[in-house]
Coordinates of N, CA and C in Angstrom, one line a residue:
X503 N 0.8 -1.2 0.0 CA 0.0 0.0 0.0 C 0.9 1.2 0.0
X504 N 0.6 2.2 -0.8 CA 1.2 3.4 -0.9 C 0.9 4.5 0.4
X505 N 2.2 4.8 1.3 CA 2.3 5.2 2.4 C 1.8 6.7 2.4
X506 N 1.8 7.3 1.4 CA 1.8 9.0 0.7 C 0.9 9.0 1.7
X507 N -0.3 8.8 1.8 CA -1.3 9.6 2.4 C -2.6 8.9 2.4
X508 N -3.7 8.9 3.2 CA -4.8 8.8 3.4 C -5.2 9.3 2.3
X509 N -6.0 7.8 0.8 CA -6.5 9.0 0.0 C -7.8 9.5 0.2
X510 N -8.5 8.7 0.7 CA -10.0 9.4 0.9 C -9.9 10.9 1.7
X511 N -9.2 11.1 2.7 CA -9.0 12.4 3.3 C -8.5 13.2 2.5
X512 N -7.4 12.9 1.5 CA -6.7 13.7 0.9 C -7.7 14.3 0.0
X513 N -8.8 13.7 -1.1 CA -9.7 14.3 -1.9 C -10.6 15.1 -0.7
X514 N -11.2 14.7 0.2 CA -12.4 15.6 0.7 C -11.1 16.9 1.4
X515 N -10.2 16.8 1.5 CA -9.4 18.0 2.1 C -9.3 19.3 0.9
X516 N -9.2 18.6 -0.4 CA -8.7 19.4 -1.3 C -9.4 19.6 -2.3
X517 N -10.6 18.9 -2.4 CA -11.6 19.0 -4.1 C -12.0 20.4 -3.7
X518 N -12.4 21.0 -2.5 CA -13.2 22.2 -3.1 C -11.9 23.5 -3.4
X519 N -10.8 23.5 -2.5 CA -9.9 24.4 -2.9 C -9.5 24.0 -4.4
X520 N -9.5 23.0 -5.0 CA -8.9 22.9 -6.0 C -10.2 23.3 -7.1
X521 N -11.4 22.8 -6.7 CA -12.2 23.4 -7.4 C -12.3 24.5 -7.8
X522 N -12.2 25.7 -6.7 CA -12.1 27.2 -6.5 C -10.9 28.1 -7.4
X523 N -9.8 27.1 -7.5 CA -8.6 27.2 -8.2 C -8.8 27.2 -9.6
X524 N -9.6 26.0 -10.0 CA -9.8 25.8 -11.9 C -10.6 26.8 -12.2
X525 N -12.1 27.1 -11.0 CA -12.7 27.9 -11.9 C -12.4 29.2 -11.8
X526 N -11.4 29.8 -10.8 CA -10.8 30.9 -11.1 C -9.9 31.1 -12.6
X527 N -9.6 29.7 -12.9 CA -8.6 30.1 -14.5 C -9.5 30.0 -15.4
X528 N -10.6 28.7 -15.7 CA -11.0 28.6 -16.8 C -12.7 29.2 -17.0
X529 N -13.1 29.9 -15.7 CA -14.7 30.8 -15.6 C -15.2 29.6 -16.2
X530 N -15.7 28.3 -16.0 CA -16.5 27.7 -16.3 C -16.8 26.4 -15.9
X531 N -18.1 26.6 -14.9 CA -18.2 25.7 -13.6 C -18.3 24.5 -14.2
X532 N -18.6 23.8 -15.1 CA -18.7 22.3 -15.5 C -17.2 22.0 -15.8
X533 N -16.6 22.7 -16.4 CA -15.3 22.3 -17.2 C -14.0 22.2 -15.9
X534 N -14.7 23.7 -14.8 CA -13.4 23.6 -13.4 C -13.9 21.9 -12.7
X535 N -15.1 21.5 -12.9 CA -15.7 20.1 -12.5 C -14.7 19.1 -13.0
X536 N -15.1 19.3 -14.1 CA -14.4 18.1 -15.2 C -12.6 18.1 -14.8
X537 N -12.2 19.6 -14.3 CA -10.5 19.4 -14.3 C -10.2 18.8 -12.9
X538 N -11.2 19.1 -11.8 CA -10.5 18.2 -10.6 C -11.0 16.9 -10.6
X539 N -12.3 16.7 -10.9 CA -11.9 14.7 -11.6 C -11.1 14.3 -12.4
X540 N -10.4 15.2 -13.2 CA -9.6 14.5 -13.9 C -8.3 14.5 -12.6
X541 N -8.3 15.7 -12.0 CA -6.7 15.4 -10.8 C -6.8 14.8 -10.2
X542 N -8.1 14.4 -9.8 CA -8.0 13.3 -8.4 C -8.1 11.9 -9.1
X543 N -8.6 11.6 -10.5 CA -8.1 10.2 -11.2 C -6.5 10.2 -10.9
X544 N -6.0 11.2 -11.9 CA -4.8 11.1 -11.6 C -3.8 10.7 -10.2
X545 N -4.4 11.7 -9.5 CA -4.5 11.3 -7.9 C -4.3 9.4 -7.8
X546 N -5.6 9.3 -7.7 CA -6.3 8.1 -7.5 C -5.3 6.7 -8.2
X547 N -5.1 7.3 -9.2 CA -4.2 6.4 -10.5 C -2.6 5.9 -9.7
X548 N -2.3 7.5 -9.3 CA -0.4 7.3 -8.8 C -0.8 6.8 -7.3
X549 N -2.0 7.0 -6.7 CA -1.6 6.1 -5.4 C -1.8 4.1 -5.5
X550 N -2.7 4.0 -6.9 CA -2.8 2.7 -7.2 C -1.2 2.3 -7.8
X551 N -0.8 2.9 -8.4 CA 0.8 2.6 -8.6 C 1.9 2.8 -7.4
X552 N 1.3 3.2 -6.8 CA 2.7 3.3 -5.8 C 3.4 4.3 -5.7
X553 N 2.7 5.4 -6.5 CA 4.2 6.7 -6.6 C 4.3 7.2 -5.5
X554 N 5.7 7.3 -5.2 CA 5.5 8.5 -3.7 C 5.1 10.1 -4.0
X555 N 4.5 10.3 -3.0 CA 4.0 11.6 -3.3 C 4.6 12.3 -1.6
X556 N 5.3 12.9 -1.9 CA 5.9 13.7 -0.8 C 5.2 14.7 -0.4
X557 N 4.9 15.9 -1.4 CA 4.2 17.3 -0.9 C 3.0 16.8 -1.7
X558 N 1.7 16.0 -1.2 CA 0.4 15.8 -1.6 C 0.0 17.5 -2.5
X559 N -0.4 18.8 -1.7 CA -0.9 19.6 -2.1 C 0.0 20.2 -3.2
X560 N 1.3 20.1 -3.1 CA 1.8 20.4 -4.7 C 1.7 19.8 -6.0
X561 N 1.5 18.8 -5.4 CA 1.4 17.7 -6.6 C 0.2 17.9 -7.1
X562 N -0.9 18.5 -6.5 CA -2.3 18.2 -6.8 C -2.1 19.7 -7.2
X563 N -1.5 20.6 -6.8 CA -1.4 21.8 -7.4 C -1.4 22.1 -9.3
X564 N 0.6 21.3 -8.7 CA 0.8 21.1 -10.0 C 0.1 20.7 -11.5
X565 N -0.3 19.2 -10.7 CA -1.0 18.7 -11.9 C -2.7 18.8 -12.4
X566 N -3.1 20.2 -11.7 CA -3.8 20.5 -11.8 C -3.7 21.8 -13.1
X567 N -2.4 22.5 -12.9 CA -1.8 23.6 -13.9 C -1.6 22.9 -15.4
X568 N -1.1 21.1 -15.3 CA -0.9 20.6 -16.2 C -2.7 20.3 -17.0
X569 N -3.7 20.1 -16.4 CA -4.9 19.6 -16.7 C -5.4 20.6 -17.3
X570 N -5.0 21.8 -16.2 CA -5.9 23.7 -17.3 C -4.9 24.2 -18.5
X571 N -3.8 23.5 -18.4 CA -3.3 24.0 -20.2 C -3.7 23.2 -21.2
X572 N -3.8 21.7 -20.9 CA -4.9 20.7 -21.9 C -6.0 21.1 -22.2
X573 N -6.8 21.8 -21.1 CA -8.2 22.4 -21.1 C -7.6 23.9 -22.4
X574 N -7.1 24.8 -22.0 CA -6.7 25.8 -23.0 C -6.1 25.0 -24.2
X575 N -5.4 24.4 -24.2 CA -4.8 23.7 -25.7 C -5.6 22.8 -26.6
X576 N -6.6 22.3 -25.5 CA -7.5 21.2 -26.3 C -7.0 20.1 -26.3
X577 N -6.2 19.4 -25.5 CA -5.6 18.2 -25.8 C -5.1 17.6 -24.7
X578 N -4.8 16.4 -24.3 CA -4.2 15.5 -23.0 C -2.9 14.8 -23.7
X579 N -2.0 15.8 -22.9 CA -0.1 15.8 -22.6 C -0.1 14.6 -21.8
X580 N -1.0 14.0 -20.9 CA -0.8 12.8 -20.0 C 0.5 12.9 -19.5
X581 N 0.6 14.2 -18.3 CA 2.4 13.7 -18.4 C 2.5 12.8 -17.0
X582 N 3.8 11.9 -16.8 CA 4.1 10.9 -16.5 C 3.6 10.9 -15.1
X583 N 3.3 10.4 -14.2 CA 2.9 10.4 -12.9 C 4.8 10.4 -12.0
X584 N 5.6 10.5 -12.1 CA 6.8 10.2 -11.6 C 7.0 11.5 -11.7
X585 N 7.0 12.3 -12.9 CA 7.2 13.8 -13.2 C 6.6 14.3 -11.9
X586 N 5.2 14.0 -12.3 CA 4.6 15.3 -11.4 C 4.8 15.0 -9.9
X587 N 5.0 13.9 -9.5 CA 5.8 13.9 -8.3 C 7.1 14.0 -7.6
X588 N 7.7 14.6 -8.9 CA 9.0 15.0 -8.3 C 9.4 16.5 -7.8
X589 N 8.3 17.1 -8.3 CA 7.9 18.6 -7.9 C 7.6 18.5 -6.4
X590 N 8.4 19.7 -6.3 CA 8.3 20.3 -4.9 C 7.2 21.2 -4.5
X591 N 7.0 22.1 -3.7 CA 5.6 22.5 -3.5 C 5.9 23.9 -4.7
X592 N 5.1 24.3 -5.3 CA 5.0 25.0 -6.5 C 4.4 26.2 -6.1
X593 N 4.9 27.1 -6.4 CA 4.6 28.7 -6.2 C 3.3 29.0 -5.9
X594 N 2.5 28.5 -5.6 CA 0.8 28.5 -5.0 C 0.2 30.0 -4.8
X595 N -0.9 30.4 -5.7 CA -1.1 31.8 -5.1 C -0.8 32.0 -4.1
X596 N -1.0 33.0 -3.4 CA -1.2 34.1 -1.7 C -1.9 33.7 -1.8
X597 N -3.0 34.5 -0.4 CA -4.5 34.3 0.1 C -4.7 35.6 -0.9
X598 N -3.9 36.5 -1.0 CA -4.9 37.6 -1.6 C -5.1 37.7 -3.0
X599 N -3.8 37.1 -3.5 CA -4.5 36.6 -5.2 C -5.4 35.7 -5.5
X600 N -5.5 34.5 -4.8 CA -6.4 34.0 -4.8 C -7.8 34.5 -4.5
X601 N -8.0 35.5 -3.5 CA -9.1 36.1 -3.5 C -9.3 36.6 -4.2
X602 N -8.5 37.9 -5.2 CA -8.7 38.4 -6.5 C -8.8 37.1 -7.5
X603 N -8.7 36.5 -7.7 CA -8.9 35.8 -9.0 C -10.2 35.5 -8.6
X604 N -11.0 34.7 -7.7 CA -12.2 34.7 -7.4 C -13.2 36.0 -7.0
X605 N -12.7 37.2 -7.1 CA -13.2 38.7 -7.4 C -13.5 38.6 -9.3
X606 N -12.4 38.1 -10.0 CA -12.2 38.3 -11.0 C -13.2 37.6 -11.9
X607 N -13.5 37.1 -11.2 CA -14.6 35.6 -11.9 C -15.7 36.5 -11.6
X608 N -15.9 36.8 -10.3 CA -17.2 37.7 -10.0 C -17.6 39.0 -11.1
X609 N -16.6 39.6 -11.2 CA -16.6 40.5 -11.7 C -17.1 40.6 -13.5
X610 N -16.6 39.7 -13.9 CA -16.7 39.2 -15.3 C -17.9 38.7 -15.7
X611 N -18.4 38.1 -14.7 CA -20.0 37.8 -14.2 C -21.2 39.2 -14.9
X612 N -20.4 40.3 -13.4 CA -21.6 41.0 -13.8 C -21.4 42.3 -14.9
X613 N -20.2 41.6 -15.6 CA -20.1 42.2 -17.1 C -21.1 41.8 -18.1
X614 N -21.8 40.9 -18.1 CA -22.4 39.9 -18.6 C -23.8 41.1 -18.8
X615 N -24.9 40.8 -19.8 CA -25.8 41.6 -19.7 C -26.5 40.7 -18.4
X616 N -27.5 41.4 -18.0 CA -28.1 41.4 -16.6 C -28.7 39.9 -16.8
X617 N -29.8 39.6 -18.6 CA -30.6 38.3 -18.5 C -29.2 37.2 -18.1
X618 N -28.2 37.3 -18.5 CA -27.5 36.2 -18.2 C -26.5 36.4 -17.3
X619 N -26.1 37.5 -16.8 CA -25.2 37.2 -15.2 C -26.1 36.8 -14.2
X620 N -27.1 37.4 -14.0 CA -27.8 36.9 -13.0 C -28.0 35.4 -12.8
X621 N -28.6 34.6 -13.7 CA -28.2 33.6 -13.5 C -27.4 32.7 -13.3
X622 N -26.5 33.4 -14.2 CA -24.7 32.4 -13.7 C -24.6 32.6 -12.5
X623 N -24.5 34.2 -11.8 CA -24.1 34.6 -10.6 C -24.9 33.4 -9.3
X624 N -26.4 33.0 -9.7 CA -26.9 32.6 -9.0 C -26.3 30.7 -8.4
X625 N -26.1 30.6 -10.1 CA -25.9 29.2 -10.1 C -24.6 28.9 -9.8
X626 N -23.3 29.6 -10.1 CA -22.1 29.2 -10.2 C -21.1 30.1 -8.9
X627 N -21.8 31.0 -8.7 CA -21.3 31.5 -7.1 C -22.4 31.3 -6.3
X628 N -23.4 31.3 -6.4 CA -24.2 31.2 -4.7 C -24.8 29.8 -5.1
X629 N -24.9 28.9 -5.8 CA -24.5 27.6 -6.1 C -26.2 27.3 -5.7
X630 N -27.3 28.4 -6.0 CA -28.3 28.0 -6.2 C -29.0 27.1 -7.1
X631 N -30.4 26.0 -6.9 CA -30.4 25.5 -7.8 C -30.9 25.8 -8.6
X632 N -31.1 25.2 -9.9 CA -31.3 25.7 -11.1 C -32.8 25.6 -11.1
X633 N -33.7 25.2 -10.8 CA -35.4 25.3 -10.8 C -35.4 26.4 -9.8
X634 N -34.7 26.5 -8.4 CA -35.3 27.9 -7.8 C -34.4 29.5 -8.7
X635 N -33.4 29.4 -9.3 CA -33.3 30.4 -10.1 C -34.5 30.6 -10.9
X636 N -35.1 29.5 -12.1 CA -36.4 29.8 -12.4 C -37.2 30.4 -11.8
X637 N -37.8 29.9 -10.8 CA -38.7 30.3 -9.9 C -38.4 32.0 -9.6
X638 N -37.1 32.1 -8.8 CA -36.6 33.5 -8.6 C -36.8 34.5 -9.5
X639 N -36.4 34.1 -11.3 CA -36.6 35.4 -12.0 C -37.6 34.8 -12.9
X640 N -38.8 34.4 -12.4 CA -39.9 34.0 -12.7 C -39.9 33.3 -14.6
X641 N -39.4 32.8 -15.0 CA -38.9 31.6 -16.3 C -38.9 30.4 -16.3
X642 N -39.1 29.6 -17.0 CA -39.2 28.1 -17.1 C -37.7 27.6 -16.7
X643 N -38.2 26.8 -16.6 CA -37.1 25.8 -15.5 C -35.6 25.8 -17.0
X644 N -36.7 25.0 -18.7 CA -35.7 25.3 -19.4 C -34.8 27.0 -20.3
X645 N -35.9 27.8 -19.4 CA -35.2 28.8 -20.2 C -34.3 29.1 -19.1
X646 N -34.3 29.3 -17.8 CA -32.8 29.1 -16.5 C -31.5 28.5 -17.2
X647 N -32.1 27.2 -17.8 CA -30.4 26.1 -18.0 C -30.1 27.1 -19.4
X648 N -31.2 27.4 -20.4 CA -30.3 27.9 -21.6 C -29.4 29.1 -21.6
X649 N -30.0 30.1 -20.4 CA -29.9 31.0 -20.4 C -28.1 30.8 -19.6
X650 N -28.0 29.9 -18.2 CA -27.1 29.7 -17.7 C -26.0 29.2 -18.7
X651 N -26.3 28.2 -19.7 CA -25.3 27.2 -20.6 C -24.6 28.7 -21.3
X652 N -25.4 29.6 -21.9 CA -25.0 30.7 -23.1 C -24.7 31.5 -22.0
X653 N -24.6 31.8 -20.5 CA -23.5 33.0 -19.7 C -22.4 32.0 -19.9
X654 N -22.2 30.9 -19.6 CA -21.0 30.2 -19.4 C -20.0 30.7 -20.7
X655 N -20.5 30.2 -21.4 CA -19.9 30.6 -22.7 C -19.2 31.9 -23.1
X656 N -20.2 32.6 -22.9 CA -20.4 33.9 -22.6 C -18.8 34.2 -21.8
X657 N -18.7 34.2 -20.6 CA -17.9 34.2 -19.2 C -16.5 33.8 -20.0
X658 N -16.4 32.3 -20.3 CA -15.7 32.4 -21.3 C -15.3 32.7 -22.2
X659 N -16.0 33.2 -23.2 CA -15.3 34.4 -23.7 C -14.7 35.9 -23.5
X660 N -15.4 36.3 -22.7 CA -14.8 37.4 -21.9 C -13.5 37.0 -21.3
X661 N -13.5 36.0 -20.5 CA -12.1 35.4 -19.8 C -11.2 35.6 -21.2
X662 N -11.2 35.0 -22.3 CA -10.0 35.1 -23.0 C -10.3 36.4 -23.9
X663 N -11.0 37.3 -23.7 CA -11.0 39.0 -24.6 C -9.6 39.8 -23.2
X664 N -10.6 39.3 -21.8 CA -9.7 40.9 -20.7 C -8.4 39.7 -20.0
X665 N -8.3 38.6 -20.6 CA -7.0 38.1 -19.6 C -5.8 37.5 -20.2
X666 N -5.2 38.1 -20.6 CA -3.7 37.7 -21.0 C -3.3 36.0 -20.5
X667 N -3.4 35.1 -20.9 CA -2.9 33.8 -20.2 C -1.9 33.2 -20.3
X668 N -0.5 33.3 -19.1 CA 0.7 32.8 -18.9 C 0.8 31.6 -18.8
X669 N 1.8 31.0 -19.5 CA 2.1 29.7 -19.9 C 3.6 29.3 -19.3
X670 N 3.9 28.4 -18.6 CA 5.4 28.2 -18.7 C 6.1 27.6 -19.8
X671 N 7.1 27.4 -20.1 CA 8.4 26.7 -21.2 C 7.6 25.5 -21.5
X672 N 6.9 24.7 -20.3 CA 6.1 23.2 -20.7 C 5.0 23.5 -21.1
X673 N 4.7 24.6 -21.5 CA 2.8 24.5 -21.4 C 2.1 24.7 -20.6
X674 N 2.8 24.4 -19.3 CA 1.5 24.5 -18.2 C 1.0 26.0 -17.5
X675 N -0.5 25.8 -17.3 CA -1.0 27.1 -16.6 C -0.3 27.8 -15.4
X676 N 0.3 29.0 -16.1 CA 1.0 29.4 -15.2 C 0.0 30.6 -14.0
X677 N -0.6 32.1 -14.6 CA -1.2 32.7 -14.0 C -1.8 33.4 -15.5
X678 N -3.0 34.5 -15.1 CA -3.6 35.2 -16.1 C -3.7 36.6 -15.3
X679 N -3.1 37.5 -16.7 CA -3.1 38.7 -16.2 C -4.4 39.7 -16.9
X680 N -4.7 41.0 -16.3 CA -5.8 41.6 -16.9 C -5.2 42.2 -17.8
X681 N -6.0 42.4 -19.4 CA -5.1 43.0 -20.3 C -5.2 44.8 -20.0
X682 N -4.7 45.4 -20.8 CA -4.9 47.0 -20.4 C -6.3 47.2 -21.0
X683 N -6.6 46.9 -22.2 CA -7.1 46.8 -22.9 C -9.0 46.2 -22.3
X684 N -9.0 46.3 -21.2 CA -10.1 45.6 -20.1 C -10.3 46.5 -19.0
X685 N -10.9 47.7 -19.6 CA -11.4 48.7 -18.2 C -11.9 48.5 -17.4
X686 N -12.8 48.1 -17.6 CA -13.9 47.4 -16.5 C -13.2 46.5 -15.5
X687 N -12.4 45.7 -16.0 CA -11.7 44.5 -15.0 C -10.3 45.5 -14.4
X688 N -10.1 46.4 -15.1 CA -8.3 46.9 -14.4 C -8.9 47.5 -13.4
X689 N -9.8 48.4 -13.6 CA -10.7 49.6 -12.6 C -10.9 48.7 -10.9
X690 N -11.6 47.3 -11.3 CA -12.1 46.5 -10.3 C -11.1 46.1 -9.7
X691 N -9.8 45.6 -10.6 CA -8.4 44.7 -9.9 C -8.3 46.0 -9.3
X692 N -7.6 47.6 -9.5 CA -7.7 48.2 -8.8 C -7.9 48.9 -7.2
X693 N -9.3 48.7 -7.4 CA -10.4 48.8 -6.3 C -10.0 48.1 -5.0
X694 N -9.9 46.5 -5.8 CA -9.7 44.8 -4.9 C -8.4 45.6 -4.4
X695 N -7.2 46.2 -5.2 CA -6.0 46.1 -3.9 C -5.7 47.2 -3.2
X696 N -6.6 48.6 -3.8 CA -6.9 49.1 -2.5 C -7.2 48.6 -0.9
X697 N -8.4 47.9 -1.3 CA -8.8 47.2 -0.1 C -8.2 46.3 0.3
X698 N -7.4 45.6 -0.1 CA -6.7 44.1 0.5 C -5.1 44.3 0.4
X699 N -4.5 44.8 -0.5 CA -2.4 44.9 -1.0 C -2.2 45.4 0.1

C-alpha cells in the first residue's frame, strides 16, 4: 500500500480548494468540475501505482496547472505520474490573489448583460439550484439552464477578450493577467487592492 497519504482524506481535504482554483482560470463551472476529476483520477491512479508523493498539495497543485493547459490547448499531454511527483511545492497563489482571481470571476460575471449574469451569478457562485433560479426570476425551468449554458460561454469568452494567459516553457497554466485593454476589469483589480495589497 502506498504510504503517501490517506487518500479518501486527501480528496475531501482538497476537491473544493482545487475546485475554487480551476474555476478561477477557466470561468466555467462544469469544465473547473471536469478538471479536478480529472486530478484526483490522476491522484487516485499514482496512489494505485505506488508513486511516492511527498508534498500531496503540490502535486495536486501542480497537476492540476498541467490539466488547465490541456483544457486551454484542447488536448491531454498525459504527463508521467513520476514527473509530477518530483515537484516540490510549486509557487501556489497568496490568500490575496487568490481572492482576487475569485473577485475576477465575479466581476466578469456582472459584465455579462443582466438576463444572463444573474443567473450564472446565482448558479455558479451562490450555487443555487437551477429550478429555484427559475422560480426567482420567474422563467421556465428550461429557459434558467439555456440562459445559464449561453452565460457560461459567454464568461468564457470574456475570460479570453480581458486576460492575458501565462504559460510556462512546458505548457503549463502558469497565472492570467488583466489586459490593459479591459477597463472594466483593471478599474475592479484596482479597487480589490486598495482594499486588500
Amino acid at each position: 500500500m502506498n504510504p503517501c497519504c490517506n487518500i479518501q482524506k486527501s480528496v475531501q481535504e482538497f476537491y473544493d480548494s482545487l475546485f475554487s482554483f480551476a474555476l478561477s482560470k477557466v470561468g466555467n463551472k462544469e469544465a473547473a468540475e471536469d478538471i479536478v476529476q480529472e486530478v484526483m483520477y490522476r491522484f487516485s491512479k499514482a496512489y494505485q501505482d505506488n508513486v511516492n508523493i511527498e508534498h500531496i498539495r503540490g502535486w495536486l497543485y501542480q497537476t492540476s496547472k498541467y490539466v488547465i493547459a490541456d483544457y486551454f490547448r484542447g488536448t491531454d499531454t498525459n504527463i508521467p505520474f513520476e514527473e509530477l511527483a518530483a515537484y516540490d511545492e510549486p509557487d501556489i497563489e497568496n490568500p490575496i490573489e487568490a481572492d482576487w482571481q475569485n473577485e475576477c470571476i465575479r466581476n466578469l460575471i456582472k459584465m455579462l448583460p443582466e438576463d444572463y449574469s444573474v443567473p450564472l451569478y446565482l448558479s455558479d457562485i451562490e450555487n443555487m439550484p437551477q429550478k429555484d433560479i427559475a422560480d426567482k426570476l420567474g422563467i421556465k425551468l428550461s429557459a434558467a439552464k439555456m440562459r445559464i449554458q449561453r452565460a457560461r460561454k459567454m464568461l468564457h469568452g470574456s475570460f479570453m477578450d480581458c486576460c492575458n494567459i501565462i504559460l510556462d516553457k512546458n505548457g503549463a497554466f502558469v497565472k492570467c493577467d488583466v489586459k490593459d485593454s479591459c477597463t472594466p476589469l483593471l478599474l475592479a483589480e484596482k479597487e480589490f487592492c486598495k482594499q486588500n495589497c
